[in-house]
CSV table of N, CA and C in Angstrom, one decimal:
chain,number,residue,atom,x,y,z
A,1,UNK,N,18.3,-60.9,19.9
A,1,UNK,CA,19.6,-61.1,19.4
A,1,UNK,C,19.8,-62.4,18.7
A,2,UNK,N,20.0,-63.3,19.1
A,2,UNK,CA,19.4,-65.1,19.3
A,2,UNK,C,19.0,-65.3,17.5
A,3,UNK,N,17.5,-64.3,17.3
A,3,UNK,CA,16.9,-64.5,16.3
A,3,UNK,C,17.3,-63.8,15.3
A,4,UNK,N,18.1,-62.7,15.3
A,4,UNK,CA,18.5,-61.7,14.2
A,4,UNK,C,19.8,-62.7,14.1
A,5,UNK,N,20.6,-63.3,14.7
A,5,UNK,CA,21.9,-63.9,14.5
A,5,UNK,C,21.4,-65.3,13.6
A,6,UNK,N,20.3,-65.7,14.1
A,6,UNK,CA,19.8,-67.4,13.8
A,6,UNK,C,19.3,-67.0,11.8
A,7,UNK,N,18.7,-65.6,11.7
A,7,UNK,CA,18.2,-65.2,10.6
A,7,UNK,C,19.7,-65.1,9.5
A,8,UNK,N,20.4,-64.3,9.7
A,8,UNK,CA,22.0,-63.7,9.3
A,8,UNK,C,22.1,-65.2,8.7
A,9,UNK,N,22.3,-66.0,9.7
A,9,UNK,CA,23.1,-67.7,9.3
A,9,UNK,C,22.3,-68.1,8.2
A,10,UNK,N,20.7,-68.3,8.4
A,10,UNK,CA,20.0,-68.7,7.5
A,10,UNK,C,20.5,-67.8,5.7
A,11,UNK,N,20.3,-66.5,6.0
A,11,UNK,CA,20.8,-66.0,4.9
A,11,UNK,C,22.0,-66.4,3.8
A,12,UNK,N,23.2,-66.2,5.1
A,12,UNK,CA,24.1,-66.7,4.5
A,12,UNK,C,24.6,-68.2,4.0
A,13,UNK,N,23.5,-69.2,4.5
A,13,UNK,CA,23.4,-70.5,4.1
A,13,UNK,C,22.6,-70.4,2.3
A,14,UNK,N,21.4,-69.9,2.6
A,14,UNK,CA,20.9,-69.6,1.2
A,14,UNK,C,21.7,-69.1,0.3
A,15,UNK,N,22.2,-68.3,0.3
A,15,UNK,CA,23.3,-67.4,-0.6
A,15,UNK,C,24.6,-68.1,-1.1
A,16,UNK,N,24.6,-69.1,-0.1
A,16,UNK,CA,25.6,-70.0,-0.5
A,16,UNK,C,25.2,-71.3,-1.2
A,17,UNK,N,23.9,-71.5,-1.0
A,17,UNK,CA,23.4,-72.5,-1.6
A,17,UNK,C,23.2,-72.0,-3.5
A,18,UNK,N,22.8,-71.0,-3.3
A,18,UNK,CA,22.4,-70.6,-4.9
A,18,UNK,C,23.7,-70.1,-5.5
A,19,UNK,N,24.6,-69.8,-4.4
A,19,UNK,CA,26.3,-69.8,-5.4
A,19,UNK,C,26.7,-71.3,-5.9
A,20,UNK,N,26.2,-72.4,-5.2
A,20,UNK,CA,26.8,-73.4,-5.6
A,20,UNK,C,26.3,-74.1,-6.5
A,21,UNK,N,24.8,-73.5,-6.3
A,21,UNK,CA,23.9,-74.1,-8.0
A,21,UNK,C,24.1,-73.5,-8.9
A,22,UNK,N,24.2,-72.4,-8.7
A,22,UNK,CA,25.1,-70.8,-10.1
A,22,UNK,C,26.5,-71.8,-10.7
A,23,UNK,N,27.4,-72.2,-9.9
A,23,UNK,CA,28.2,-73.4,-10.6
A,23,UNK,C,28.1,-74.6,-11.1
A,24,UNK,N,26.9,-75.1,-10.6
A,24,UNK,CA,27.0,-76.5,-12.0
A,24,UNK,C,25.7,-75.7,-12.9
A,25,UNK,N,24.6,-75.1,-12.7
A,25,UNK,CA,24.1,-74.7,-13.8
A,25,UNK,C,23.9,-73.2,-13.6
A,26,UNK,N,23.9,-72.2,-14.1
A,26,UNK,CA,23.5,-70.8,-14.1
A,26,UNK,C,22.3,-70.2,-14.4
A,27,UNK,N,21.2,-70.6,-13.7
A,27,UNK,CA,20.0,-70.1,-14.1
A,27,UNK,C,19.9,-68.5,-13.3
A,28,UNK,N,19.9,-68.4,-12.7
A,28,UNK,CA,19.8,-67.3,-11.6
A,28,UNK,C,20.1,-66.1,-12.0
């Protein structure tokens, strides 16, 4: 559980990182 929750976070940190680069430039 630990590791499927620790994965989820990782996800949703990446996903948020490439939404915030998609705003100063939009490569993606």
């Amino acid at each position: 559980m630990s590791t499927i929750f620790a994965q989820v976070a990782d996800l949703g940190a990446a996903v948020a990182n490439v939404r915030r680069n998609e705003c100063s430039m939009t490569t993606f």
